PDB file of C-alpha atoms in Angstrom:
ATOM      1  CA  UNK A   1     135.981 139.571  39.956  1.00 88.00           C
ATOM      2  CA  UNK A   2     133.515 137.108  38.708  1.00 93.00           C
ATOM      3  CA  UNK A   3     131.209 134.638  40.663  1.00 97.00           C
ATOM      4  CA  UNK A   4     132.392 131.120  39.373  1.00 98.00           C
ATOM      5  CA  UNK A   5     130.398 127.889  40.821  1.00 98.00           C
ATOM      6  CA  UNK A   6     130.855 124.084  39.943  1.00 98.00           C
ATOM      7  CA  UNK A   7     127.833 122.082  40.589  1.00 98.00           C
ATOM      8  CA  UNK A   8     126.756 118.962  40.039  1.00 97.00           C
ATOM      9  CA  UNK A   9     123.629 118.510  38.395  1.00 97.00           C
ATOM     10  CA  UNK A  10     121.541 115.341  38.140  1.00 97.00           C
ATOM     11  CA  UNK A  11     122.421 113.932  41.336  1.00 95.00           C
ATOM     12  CA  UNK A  12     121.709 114.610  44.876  1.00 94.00           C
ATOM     13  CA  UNK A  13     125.149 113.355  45.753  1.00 94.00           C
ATOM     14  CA  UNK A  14     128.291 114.971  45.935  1.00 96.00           C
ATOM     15  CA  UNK A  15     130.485 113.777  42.652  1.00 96.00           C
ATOM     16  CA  UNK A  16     128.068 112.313  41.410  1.00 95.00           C
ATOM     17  CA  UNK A  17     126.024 113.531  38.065  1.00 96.00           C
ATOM     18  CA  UNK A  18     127.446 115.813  35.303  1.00 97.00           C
ATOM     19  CA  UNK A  19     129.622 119.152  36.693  1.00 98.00           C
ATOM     20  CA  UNK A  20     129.204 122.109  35.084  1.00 98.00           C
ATOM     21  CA  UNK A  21     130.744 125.328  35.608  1.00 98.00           C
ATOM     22  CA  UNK A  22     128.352 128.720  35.797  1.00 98.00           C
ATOM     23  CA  UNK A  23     129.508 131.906  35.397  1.00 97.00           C
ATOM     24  CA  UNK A  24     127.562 135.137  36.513  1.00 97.00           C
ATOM     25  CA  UNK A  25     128.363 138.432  34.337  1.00 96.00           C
ATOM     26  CA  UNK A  26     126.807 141.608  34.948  1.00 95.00           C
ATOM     27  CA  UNK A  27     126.635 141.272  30.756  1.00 95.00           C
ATOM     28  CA  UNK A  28     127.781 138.506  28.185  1.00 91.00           C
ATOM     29  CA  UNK A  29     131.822 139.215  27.381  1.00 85.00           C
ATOM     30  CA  UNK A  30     133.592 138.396  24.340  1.00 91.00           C
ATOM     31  CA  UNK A  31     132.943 135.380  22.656  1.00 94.00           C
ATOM     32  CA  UNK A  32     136.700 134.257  23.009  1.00 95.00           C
ATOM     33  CA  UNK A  33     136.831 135.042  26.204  1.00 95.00           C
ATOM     34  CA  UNK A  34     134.132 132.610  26.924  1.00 96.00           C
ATOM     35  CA  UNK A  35     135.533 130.304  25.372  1.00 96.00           C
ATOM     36  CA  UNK A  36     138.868 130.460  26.973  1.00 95.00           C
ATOM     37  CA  UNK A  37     137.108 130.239  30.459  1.00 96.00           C
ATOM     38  CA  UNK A  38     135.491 127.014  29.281  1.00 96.00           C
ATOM     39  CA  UNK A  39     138.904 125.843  28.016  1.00 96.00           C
ATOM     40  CA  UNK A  40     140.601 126.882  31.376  1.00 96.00           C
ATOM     41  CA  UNK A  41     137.683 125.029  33.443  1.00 97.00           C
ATOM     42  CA  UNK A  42     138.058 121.632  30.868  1.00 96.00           C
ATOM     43  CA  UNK A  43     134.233 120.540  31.886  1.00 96.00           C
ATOM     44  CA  UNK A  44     132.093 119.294  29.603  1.00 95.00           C
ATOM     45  CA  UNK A  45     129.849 122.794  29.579  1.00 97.00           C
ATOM     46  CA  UNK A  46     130.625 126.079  31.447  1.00 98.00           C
ATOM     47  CA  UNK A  47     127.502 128.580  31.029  1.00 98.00           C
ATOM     48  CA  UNK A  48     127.333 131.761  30.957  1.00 98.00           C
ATOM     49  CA  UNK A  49     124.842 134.227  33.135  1.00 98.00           C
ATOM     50  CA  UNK A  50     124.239 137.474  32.733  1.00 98.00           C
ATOM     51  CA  UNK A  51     120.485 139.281  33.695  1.00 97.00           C
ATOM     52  CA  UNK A  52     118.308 140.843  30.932  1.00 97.00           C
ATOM     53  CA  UNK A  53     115.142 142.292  30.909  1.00 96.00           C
ATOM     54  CA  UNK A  54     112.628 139.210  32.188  1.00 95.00           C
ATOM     55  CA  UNK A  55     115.168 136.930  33.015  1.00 97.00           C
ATOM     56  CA  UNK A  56     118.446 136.241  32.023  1.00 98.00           C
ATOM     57  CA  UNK A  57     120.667 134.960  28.797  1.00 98.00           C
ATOM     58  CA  UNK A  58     122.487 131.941  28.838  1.00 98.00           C
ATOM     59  CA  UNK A  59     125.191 130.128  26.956  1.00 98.00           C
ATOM     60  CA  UNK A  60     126.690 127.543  27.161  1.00 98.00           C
ATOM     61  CA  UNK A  61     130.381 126.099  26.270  1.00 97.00           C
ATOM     62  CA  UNK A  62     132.367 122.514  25.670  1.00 95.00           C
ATOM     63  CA  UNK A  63     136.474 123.663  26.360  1.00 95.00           C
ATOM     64  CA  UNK A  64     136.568 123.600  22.254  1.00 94.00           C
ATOM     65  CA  UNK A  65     133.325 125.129  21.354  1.00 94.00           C
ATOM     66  CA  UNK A  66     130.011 126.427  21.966  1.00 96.00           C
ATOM     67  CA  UNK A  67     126.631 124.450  21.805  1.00 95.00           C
ATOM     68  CA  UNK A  68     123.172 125.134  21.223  1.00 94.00           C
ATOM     69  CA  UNK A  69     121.569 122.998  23.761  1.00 95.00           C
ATOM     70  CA  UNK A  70     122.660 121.836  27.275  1.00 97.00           C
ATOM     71  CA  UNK A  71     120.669 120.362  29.999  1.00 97.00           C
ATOM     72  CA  UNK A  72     123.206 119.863  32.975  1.00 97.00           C
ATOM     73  CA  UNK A  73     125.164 123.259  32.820  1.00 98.00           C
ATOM     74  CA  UNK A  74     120.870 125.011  32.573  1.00 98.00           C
ATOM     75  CA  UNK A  75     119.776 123.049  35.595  1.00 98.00           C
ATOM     76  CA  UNK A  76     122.897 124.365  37.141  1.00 98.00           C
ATOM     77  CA  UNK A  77     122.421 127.550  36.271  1.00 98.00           C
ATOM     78  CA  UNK A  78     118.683 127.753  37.859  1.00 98.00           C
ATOM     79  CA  UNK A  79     120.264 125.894  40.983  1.00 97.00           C
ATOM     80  CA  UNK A  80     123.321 129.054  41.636  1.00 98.00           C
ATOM     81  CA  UNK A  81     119.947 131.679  41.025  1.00 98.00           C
ATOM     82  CA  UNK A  82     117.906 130.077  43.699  1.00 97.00           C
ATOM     83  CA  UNK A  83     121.028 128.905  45.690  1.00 95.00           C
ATOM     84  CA  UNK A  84     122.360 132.704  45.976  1.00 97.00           C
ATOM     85  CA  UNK A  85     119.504 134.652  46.088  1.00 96.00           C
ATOM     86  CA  UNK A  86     119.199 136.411  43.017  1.00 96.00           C
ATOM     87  CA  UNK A  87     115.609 133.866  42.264  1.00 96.00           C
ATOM     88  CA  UNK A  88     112.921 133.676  45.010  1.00 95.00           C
ATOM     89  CA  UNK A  89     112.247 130.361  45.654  1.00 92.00           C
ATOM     90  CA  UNK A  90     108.894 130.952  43.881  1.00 93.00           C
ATOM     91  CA  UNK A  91     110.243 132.959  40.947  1.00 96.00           C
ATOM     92  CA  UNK A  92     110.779 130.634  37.597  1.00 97.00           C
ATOM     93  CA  UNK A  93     114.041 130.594  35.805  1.00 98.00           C
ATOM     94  CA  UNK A  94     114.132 132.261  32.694  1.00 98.00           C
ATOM     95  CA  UNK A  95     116.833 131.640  29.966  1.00 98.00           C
ATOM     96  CA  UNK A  96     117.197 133.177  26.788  1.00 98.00           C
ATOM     97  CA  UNK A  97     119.264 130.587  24.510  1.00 97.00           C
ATOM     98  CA  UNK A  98     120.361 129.587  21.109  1.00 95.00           C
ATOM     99  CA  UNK A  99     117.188 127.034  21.485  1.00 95.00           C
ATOM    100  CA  UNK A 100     115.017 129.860  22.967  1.00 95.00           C
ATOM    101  CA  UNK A 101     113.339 130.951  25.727  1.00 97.00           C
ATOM    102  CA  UNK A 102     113.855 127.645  28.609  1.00 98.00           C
ATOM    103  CA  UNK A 103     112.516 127.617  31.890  1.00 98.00           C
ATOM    104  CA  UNK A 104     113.259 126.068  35.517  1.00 98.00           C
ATOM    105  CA  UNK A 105     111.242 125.699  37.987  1.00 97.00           C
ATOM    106  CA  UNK A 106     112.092 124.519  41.807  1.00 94.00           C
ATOM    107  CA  UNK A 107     110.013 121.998  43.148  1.00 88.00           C
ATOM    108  CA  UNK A 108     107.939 122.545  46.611  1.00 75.00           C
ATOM    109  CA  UNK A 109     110.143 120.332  48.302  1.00 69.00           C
ATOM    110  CA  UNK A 110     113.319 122.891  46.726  1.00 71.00           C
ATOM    111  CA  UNK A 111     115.400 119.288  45.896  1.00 83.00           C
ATOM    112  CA  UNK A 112     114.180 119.160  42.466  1.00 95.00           C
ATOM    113  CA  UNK A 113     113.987 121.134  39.754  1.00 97.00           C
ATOM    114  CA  UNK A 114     111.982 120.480  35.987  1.00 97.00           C
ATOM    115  CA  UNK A 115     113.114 122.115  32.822  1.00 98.00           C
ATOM    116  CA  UNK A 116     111.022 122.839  29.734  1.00 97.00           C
ATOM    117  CA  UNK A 117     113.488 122.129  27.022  1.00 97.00           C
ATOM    118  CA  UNK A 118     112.359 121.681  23.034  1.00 96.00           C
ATOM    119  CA  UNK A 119     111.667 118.349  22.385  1.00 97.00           C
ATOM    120  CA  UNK A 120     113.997 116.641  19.228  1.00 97.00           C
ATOM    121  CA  UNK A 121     112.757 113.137  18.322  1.00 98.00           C
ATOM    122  CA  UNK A 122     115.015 111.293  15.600  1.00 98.00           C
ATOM    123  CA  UNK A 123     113.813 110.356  12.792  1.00 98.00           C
ATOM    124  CA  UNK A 124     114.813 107.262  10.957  1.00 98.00           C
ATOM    125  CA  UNK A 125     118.375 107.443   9.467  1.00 98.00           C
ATOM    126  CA  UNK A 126     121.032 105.186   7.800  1.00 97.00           C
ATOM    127  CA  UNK A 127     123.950 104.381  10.331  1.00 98.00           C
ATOM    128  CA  UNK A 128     126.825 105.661   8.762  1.00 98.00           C
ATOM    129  CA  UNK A 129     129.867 103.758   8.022  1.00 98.00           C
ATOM    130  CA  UNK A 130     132.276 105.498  11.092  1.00 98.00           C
ATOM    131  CA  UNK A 131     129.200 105.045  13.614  1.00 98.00           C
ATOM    132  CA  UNK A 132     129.686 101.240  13.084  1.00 98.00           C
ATOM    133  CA  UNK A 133     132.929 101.435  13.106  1.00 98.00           C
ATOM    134  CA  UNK A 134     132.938 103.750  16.416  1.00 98.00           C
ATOM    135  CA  UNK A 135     130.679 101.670  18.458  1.00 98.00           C
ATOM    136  CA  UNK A 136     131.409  98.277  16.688  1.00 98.00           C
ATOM    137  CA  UNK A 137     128.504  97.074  16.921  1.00 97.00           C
ATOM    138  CA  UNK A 138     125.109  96.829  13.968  1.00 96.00           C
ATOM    139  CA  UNK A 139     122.906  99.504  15.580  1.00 97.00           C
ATOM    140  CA  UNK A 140     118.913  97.368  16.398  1.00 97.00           C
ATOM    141  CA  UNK A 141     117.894 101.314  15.349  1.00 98.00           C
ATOM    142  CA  UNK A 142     119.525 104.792  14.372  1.00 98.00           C
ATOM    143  CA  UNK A 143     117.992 107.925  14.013  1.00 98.00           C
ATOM    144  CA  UNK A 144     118.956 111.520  13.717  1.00 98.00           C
ATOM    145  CA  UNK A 145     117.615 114.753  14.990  1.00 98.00           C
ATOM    146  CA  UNK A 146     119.130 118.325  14.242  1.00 95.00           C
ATOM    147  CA  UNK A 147     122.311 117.866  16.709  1.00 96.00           C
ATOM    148  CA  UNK A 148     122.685 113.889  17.176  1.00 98.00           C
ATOM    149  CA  UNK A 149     122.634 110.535  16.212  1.00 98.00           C
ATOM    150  CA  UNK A 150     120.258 108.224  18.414  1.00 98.00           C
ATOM    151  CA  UNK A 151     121.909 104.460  18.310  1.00 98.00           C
ATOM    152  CA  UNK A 152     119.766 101.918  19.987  1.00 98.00           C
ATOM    153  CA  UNK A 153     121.316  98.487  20.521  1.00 98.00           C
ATOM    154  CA  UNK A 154     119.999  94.798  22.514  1.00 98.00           C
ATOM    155  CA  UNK A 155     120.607  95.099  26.122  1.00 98.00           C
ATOM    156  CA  UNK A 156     121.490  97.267  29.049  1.00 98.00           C
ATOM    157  CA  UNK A 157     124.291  95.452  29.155  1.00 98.00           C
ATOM    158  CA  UNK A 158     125.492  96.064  25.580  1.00 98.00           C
ATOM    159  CA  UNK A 159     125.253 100.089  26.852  1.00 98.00           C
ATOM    160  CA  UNK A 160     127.534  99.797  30.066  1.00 98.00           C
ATOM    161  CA  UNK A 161     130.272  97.672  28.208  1.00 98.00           C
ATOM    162  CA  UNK A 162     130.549 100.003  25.337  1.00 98.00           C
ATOM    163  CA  UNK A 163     134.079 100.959  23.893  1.00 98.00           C
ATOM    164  CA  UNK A 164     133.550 103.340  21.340  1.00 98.00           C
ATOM    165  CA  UNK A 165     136.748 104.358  19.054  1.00 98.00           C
ATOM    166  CA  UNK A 166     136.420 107.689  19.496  1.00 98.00           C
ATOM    167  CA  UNK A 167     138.266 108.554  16.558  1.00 98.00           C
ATOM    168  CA  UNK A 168     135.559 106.984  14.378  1.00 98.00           C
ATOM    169  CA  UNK A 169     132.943 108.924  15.882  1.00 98.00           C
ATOM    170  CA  UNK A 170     134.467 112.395  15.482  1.00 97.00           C
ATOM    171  CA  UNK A 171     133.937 111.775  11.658  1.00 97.00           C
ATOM    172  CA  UNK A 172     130.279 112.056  11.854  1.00 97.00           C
ATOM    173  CA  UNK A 173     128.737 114.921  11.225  1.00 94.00           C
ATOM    174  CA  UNK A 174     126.722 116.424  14.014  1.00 92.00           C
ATOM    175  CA  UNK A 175     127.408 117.186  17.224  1.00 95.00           C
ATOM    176  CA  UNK A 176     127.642 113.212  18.514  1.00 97.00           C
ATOM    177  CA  UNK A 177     125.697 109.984  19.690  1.00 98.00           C
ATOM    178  CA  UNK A 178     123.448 108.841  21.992  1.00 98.00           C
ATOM    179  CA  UNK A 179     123.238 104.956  22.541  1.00 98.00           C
ATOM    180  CA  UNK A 180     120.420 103.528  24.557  1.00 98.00           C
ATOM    181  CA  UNK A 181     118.195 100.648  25.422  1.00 98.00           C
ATOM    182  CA  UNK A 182     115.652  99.370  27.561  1.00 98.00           C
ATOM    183  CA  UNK A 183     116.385  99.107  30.915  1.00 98.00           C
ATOM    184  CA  UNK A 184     116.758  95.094  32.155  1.00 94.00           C
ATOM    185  CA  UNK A 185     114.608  93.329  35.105  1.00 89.00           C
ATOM    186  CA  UNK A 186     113.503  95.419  37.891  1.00 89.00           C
ATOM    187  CA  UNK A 187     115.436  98.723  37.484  1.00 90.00           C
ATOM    188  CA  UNK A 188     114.420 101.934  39.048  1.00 95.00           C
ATOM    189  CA  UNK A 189     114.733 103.661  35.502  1.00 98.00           C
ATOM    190  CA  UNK A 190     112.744 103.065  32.191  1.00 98.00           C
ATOM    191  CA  UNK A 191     116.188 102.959  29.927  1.00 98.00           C
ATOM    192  CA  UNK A 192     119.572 103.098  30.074  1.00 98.00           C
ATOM    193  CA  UNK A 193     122.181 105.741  28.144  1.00 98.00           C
ATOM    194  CA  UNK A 194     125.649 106.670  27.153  1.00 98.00           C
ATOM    195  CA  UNK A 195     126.668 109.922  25.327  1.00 98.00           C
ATOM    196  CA  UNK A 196     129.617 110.963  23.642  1.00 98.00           C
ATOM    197  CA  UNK A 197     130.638 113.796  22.156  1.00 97.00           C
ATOM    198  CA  UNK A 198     134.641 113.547  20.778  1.00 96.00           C
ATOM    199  CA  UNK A 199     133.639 116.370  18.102  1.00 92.00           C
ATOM    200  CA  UNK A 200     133.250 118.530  21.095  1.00 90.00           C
ATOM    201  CA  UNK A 201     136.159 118.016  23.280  1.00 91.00           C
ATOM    202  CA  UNK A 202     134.150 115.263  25.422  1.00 94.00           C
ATOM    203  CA  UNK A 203     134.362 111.964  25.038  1.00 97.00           C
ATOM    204  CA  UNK A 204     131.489 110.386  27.045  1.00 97.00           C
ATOM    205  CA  UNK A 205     129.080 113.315  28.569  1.00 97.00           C
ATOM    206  CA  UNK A 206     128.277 112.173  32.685  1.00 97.00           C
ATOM    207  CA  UNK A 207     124.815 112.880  32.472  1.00 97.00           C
ATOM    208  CA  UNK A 208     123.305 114.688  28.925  1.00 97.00           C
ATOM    209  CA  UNK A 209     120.322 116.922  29.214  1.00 96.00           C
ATOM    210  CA  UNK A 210     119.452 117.469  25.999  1.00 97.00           C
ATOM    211  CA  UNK A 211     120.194 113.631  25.082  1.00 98.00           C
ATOM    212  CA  UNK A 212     116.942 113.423  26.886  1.00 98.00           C
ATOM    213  CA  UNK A 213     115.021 115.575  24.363  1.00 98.00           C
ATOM    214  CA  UNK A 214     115.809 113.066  21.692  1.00 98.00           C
ATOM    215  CA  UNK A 215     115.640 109.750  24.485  1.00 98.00           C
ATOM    216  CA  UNK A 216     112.064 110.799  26.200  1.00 98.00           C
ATOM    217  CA  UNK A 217     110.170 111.326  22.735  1.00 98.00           C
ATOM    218  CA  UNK A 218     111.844 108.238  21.361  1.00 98.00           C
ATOM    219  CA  UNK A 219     111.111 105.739  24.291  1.00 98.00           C
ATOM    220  CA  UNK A 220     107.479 107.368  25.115  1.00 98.00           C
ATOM    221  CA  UNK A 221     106.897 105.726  21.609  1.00 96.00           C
ATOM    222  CA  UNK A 222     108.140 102.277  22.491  1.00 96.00           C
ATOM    223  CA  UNK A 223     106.769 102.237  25.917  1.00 97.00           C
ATOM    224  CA  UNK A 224     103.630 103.854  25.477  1.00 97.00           C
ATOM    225  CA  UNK A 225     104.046 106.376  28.400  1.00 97.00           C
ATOM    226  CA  UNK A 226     104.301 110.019  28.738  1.00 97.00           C
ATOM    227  CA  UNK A 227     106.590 109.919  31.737  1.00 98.00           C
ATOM    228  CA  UNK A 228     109.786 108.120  32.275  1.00 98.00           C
ATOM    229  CA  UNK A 229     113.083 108.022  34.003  1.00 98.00           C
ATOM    230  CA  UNK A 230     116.608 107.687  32.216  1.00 98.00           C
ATOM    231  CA  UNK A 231     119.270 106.360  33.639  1.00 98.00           C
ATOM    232  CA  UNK A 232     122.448 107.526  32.125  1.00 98.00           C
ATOM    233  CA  UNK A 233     125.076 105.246  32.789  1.00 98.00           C
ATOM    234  CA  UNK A 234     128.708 107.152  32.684  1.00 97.00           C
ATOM    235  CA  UNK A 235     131.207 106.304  35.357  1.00 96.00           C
ATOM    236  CA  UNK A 236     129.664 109.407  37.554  1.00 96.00           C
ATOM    237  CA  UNK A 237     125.923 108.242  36.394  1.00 96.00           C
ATOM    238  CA  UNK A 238     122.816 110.346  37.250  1.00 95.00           C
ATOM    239  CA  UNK A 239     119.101 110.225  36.658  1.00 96.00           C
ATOM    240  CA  UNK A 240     116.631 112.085  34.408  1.00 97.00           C
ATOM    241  CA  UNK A 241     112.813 112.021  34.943  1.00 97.00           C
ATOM    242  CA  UNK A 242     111.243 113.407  31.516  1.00 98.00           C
ATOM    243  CA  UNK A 243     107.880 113.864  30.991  1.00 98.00           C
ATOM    244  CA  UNK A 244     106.412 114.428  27.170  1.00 97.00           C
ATOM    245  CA  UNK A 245     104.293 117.167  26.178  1.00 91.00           C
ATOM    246  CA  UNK A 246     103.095 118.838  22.592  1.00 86.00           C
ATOM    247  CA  UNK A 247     106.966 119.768  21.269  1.00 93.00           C
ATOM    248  CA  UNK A 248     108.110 119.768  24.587  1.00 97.00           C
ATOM    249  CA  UNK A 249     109.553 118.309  27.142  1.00 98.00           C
ATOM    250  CA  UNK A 250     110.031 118.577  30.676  1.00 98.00           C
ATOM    251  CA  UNK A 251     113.839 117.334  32.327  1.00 98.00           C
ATOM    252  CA  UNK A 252     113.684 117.270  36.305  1.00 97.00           C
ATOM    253  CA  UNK A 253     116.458 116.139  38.232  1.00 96.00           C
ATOM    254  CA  UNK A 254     118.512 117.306  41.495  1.00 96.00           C
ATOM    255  CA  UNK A 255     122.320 119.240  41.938  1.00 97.00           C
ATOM    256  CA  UNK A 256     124.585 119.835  44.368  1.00 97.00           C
ATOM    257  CA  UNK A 257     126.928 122.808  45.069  1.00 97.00           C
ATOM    258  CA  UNK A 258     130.629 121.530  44.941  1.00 98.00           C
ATOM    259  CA  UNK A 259     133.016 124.934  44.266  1.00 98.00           C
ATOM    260  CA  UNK A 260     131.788 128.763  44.824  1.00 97.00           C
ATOM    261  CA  UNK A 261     134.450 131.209  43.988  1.00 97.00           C
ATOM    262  CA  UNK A 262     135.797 134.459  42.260  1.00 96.00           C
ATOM    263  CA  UNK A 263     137.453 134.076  38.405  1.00 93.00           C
ATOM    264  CA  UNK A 264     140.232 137.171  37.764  1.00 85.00           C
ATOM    265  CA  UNK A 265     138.622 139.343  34.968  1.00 73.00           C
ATOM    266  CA  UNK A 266     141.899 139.360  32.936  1.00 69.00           C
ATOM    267  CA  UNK A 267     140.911 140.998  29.301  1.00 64.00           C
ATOM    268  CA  UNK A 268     137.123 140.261  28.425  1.00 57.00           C
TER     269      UNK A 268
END
């Protein structure tokens, strides 16, 4: 049997956030295998844990594919550790990953936790033909870093009403987009996001870690601070407080247990 959780991660309320399902292995299975789970559990990312000398590997998986970054399904991750007893409350998270090593570390109130993820500011790029098309709209800016397009557009508002033809999208190349703007009036949050992935097998991501790699870099710039909070605004929604550092970038954010239970081996 296998230890399967579903948590919620960027929220500190129950179906709220982005779910992700976590697996623990006593060592990474097939590849296929892996990725049928992920299929079979048809969430945007189900990782994979399994302990290693100094901490532990991780991947992650969409139900079609497998990614190199993800933000929710890592903070997850940390939060089944700590939550079960294999991390002591003190002990960092350590992840070996496509995108190297990442840590997580619980916060001294043990609500929230901060990641140190890679940090992947866009640069400057033409908006393809399909991306207009997708989001029908002229982007007010669109960059590109080494997984996704970065779209931003006028208003809040323009963000929340978005109805991307997701057909469109799935043309581009890359792994999807990230649209964004400043957040209006006297919002708790610094900006505003949406992010969707059709490429992938997910339409609109709840609540995209690694979005924030490209967003916190990108609106640090325009706002002139170091430390911010996204608000990303999917029908679950959730929040991301990112703070900037040389190449890096720290993600902190709350999750909630939802599911803990036992997956049948089958062939692996």
């Amino acid at each position: 049997m296998v230890p399967i959780y579903i948590v919620d991660a960027f929220t500190d309320k129950a179906f709220g956030g982005n779910p992700a399902a976590i697996c623990l292995l006593e060592a990474l299975s097939d590849e296929g295998w892996m990725q049928k789970v992920a299929g079979e559990m048809n969430l945007s990312e189900t990782a994979f844990v399994a302990p290693r000398e100094g901490g532990y590997e991780l991947r992650w998986f969409t139900p079609t594919e497998e990614v190199d970054l993800c933000g929710h399904a890592t903070l997850a991750a940390a939060f089944v550790l700590w939550r079960t007893g294999r991390l002591g409350q003190s002990e960092v998270a350590a992840f070996w990953t496509r995108s190297g090593v990442l840590t997580v570390a619980l916060g001294e109130a043990e609500t929230e936790m901060t990641m140190d993820f890679p940090s992947e500011p866009p640069a400057p790029a033409k908006a393809p033909e399909a991306l207009i098309e997708g989001l029908g709209l002229i982007p007010r800016y669109t960059g590109r870093n080494r997984m996704d397009y970065v779209v931003e557009v006028d208003s809040e508002q323009t963000v929340r009403g978005l109805k991307p033809d997701f057909s469109q999208l799935s043309l581009l190349d890359g792994r999807g987009v990230i649209v964004t703007a400043r957040a209006e009036g006297q919002a708790a949050y610094d900006f505003v996001s949406r992010a969707f992935y059709p490429k992938g097998g997910v339409q609109e991501d709840p609540v995209t870690g690694s979005a924030h790699c490209a967003l916190a870099p990108y609106w640090a710039k325009r706002l002139h601070r170091d430390e911010l909070i996204g608000y990303q605004a999917s029908a679950r929604g959730g929040f991301v407080k990112v703070k900037n550092t040389l190449n890096r970038v720290q993600l902190s954010g709350q999750a909630v247990l939802i599911l803990r239970g036992e997956l049948e081996e089958f062939n692996q």
